[in-house]
Amino acid sequence: MHAWWRCGLLLWALLSGCSGLEFSLILDQDAKGHKQNEAAVRALQAGDAERALQKLQKALRRHSSAALQNTVGVALMYLAKSRQPFSKDKLLQAALRAFNQTVLLAGGSLGMTGGANNGGKGRAKPQATGGSDLEVALANQALATRYVEASRLNRLGIQLDLQNRWEEAAAVLREAQKVAPSYDPLITSNLGTVIYKNATHRSSGWLEAEPLYERARELVQRAHKDLPGHPAVVKSLKEVQRLQSSLSAWRENAGLRELPVPRELLEAAAVRGTLVCTWSGGGSKFSKMALNLHESIRLNAPHWERAFVVLALDKETLLFLRGQNITTWLYETTDIYMTRWRLLAGIVASGFSVLLMDTDVVFLGDPFSHFFFDADFEVMTDHLFPERDLWDEKWRDEEHINTGFMFVRGSKPALHLVHGFIDAHHSPWDSEGPSVGGGFDLFDQRIFARFVRKQIQAGSCYSLLENMTYGKRHNASVLNPSVRVHHPEVIAHGASFFWLRSHRARGLHMPPVAHANFGRNKLYFMRDRRVWFVENLTERFSEPVHKDEYFPAAALPQDLFHGEADPFAGGSTRVRFLRYGNKAKAVKSSKSRLGEGSDKCVSHGVEANSLACHFLELLAALEVAVWLGRRLILPNSFNCSWSPMWEVYGMRTSFRDVHEDCTFDYFADAESFIKRFGHLLVEASFVKSEEFAALSKRSKMLRLDRLDLAEPRELRQLDASVLEVEGSVLALRDSLRDRYHEFTALGRALFPCKWIEFEAWFYARRPDQPAAVGSSRCGVQGLDCCAVYHGWAEKLEYFTGVAWDLPCDCGVGAALGCHPRDNGECARQDDEDAVVMDFAEMLDYKLEL
Ligand SMILES: *[C@@H]1O[C@H](CO)[C@@H](O)[C@H](O)[C@H]1NC(C)=O
Ligand SMILES: *[C@@H]1O[C@H](CO)[C@@H](O)[C@H](O)[C@H]1NC(C)=O
Ligand SMILES: *[C@@H]1O[C@H](CO)[C@@H](O)[C@H](O)[C@H]1NC(C)=O
Ligand SMILES: *[C@@H]1O[C@H](CO)[C@@H](O)[C@H](O)[C@H]1NC(C)=O
Ligand SMILES: *[C@@H]1O[C@H](CO)[C@@H](O)[C@H](O)[C@H]1NC(C)=O
Ligand SMILES: *[C@@H]1O[C@H](CO)[C@@H](O)[C@H](O)[C@H]1NC(C)=O
Ligand SMILES: *[C@@H]1O[C@H](CO)[C@@H](O)[C@H](O)[C@H]1NC(C)=O
């Protein structure tokens, strides 16, 4: 009997869209191995394809039959449905091979095409439903071939998309839609995605783009109905919706030069005719940054507090800010392209001077005392070597001015410059364009700096940096508008403050302002560098674990806490901590074991006292902390001089104190690390907080030799708020692993293996500079020493010629059991995925015989 898979019977049938095209089984009661075949089918119906394959594998060792081989193909197709592209293709290929083998066993030949009738040479028996084994085999083979081809075309489409070849990608994906035996939501979503990208980058303006956005949204929305919650589809849907809504905002405001401003409200706020202003949208979640800026002003430059005003872009933000007693007004728009400039024009036209900032700036002193008051604009730069590089057109325009911090004088020339800029950029399609794609550019910082550079070159604007002048002060007898650029050693961009500490070169203990514009995961950086002034630990530690499409938070094994409350799930009342590598403690302790830890790395194949060794210890400490139900306090023990930019970015001078150590974020991407592990840890500088001082009164040392006595439950219930690991945390981890088997499951859950890609496209390049070279490494999810973007990795070679040469896995992949496999995957030896792949490979081998 043939069993026809019905809609809803199996998950994969559901995913294939219930189009009625389904694979058939051969359930020949007389065939050898029939019992095992039936058992395998039952496992498959129960959704356990792995078990089905195991049964089939056993049966196939004894008998070789078309029925068994055919079920193998169906089981592999089933598995393929739920896999990521790479494994999926491998499994589809293996399924096709199994069906090919079925054709041979059913008496056909591989040259035959589907639909051939009763070609069976004796073996194929007529079936109740009218088809022979061979017919079934040929039909399955034909169907699998179409799936394989559709999958290949889909992958090709994705590759073309990555190369910005959207039109070609669209053609290929349309072909994939045709070839696919049934409607495939992922192909449809990918098609929608390349259509809106093409519309953005290839259209001449919004008239051309609008209908294409509409078409793209329809496609992605349809896919979203079938695959609700699929990360790639959700991402595309959000993006295309955002584009559509922005487009209407751009068009609506195209003729607008100045935002309306509440003059009386501003007059009441202004201090000596000057406002300190930012703008914010997105409700309380984002407005917390604005609140932090406000708090920093209140603490560090209280005489400017009254002048602080915020433009709210939506009603929720307005209400939130009002509730905080902040002077605010509403202008509803979703446009983040020209809003800053129209706001600036509105304020300046009303006669005020204004310091206009992004919300992720903090006052650490009074920036006004560092202004020169000799120019229409005084701005921050993103350069690292401004004396050498400012206004040199060999650099990217976005480096010259950081538009997140601009002091603008209420003067005619200032207004003239802003108006000129707005007039020339009604639509994001009006720009000359970045290097990629056509004219479309949303990055107003880049567009503005290019505008100013061209004005300087044309003799209608001039710029100042310290005692240097760029361009002409006058045209005929008329004074040109002027833009003073401040040195980042004083008006600090993110790289200067959060990493380089370059204000020390000016003898400053703190720069007057810092902008969290470099580095990914601002909140982490602001917390760790102690410029997050609105912390509420009660709220923070009871937050639910965040959901992120790209960097999912690490999930713990279900039975880890034996039914007791998960201390990391949020809502926990008492938070306890684990700390390790505390040198001060170790030095005091007579039984100091410092140094032992480093040697321990060697037994894991990692050089003692190396960067990799420190990361290995960090991950081991995290494992121990989580097992104990405690948050890990991140270490501040990385040797700063291991950084590739130590010499060339002048850290040797700014890190004067030889005992100064660095946090992990000098080497690894904070975004992926914190998003994955943030709910399990706190930043290193937590130990400098008052809260910690109170907690650490109840701290205790955790010694290796005490473990012999303790049950896991006892260890977990230790009352001390802070446990300090004495000696090597790696040795502690190893001994816990030996003792408690659930430790192994924890390590695996925390640190799944993953290719950590070297993304050369992200690295800034001068026209004459070769592409950055680096290599992807088989490492663990969440730890990435190549993606340290926004000032570190991606601009180092660009500005200095020194390459960012850290291994992408931070040197710990192999020590954590992650290895590249022959089939190209990065996996642990015993990963479930790997087991399935091995099985598929074993079948291949069998088939090739
Ligand atoms: C299956 O057989 C077809 C010929 O019918 C051939 O084109 C294809 O390459 C084979 N596929 C595999 C994976 O063996
Ligand atoms: C790509 O964009 C161009 C310009 O708007 C348009 O003419 C073309 O039809 C688009 N192609 C696709 C596949 O959407
Ligand atoms: C806002 O101001 C009012 C009146 O001065 C005061 O009662 C209230 O506590 C303030 N709210 C905040 C959040 O500071
Ligand atoms: C200089 O000023 C004259 C007269 O106002 C004007 O025509 C000319 O365009 C200006 N040149 C530049 C480069 O702005
Ligand atoms: C600017 O100042 C520096 C240091 O004070 C000096 O070496 C340099 O010559 C000055 N440059 C100009 C253009 O005055
Ligand atoms: C911190 O947040 C909690 C919970 O929302 C609140 O009850 C408490 O008053 C806050 N503490 C401070 C100092 O604002
Ligand atoms: C940091 O590393 C450098 C270079 O390897 C070494 O000379 C220095 O002693 C190290 N510093 C500390 C505090 O270990």
JSON list of C-alpha atoms in Angstrom, two decimals, residues 386-392 456-457 461-473 481 483 485:
[
{"chain": "A", "resi": 386, "resn": "PRO", "atom": "CA", "xyz": [42.10, 65.34, 12.96]},
{"chain": "A", "resi": 387, "resn": "GLU", "atom": "CA", "xyz": [45.29, 67.42, 12.59]},
{"chain": "A", "resi": 388, "resn": "ARG", "atom": "CA", "xyz": [46.36, 65.06, 9.82]},
{"chain": "A", "resi": 389, "resn": "ASP", "atom": "CA", "xyz": [43.03, 64.14, 8.28]},
{"chain": "A", "resi": 390, "resn": "LEU", "atom": "CA", "xyz": [40.39, 66.85, 8.61]},
{"chain": "A", "resi": 391, "resn": "TRP", "atom": "CA", "xyz": [38.77, 67.80, 5.29]},
{"chain": "A", "resi": 392, "resn": "ASP", "atom": "CA", "xyz": [41.22, 65.67, 3.30]},
{"chain": "A", "resi": 456, "resn": "ILE", "atom": "CA", "xyz": [34.90, 75.01, 1.65]},
{"chain": "A", "resi": 457, "resn": "GLN", "atom": "CA", "xyz": [36.42, 73.94, -1.64]},
{"chain": "A", "resi": 461, "resn": "CYS", "atom": "CA", "xyz": [32.53, 78.43, 3.80]},
{"chain": "A", "resi": 462, "resn": "TYR", "atom": "CA", "xyz": [35.54, 77.96, 6.07]},
{"chain": "A", "resi": 463, "resn": "SER", "atom": "CA", "xyz": [36.49, 75.64, 8.87]},
{"chain": "A", "resi": 464, "resn": "LEU", "atom": "CA", "xyz": [38.71, 75.80, 11.95]},
{"chain": "A", "resi": 465, "resn": "LEU", "atom": "CA", "xyz": [40.55, 73.23, 13.99]},
{"chain": "A", "resi": 466, "resn": "GLU", "atom": "CA", "xyz": [42.54, 74.61, 16.91]},
{"chain": "A", "resi": 467, "resn": "ASN", "atom": "CA", "xyz": [44.78, 77.21, 15.23]},
{"chain": "A", "resi": 468, "resn": "MET", "atom": "CA", "xyz": [44.32, 75.86, 11.70]},
{"chain": "A", "resi": 469, "resn": "THR", "atom": "CA", "xyz": [42.02, 77.30, 9.04]},
{"chain": "A", "resi": 470, "resn": "TYR", "atom": "CA", "xyz": [40.54, 75.51, 6.01]},
{"chain": "A", "resi": 471, "resn": "GLY", "atom": "CA", "xyz": [39.00, 77.56, 3.19]},
{"chain": "A", "resi": 472, "resn": "LYS", "atom": "CA", "xyz": [38.42, 81.28, 2.79]},
{"chain": "A", "resi": 473, "resn": "ARG", "atom": "CA", "xyz": [37.01, 83.51, 5.49]},
{"chain": "A", "resi": 481, "resn": "PRO", "atom": "CA", "xyz": [29.75, 80.78, 7.40]},
{"chain": "A", "resi": 483, "resn": "VAL", "atom": "CA", "xyz": [32.50, 75.48, 11.15]},
{"chain": "A", "resi": 485, "resn": "VAL", "atom": "CA", "xyz": [35.80, 71.30, 14.60]}
]
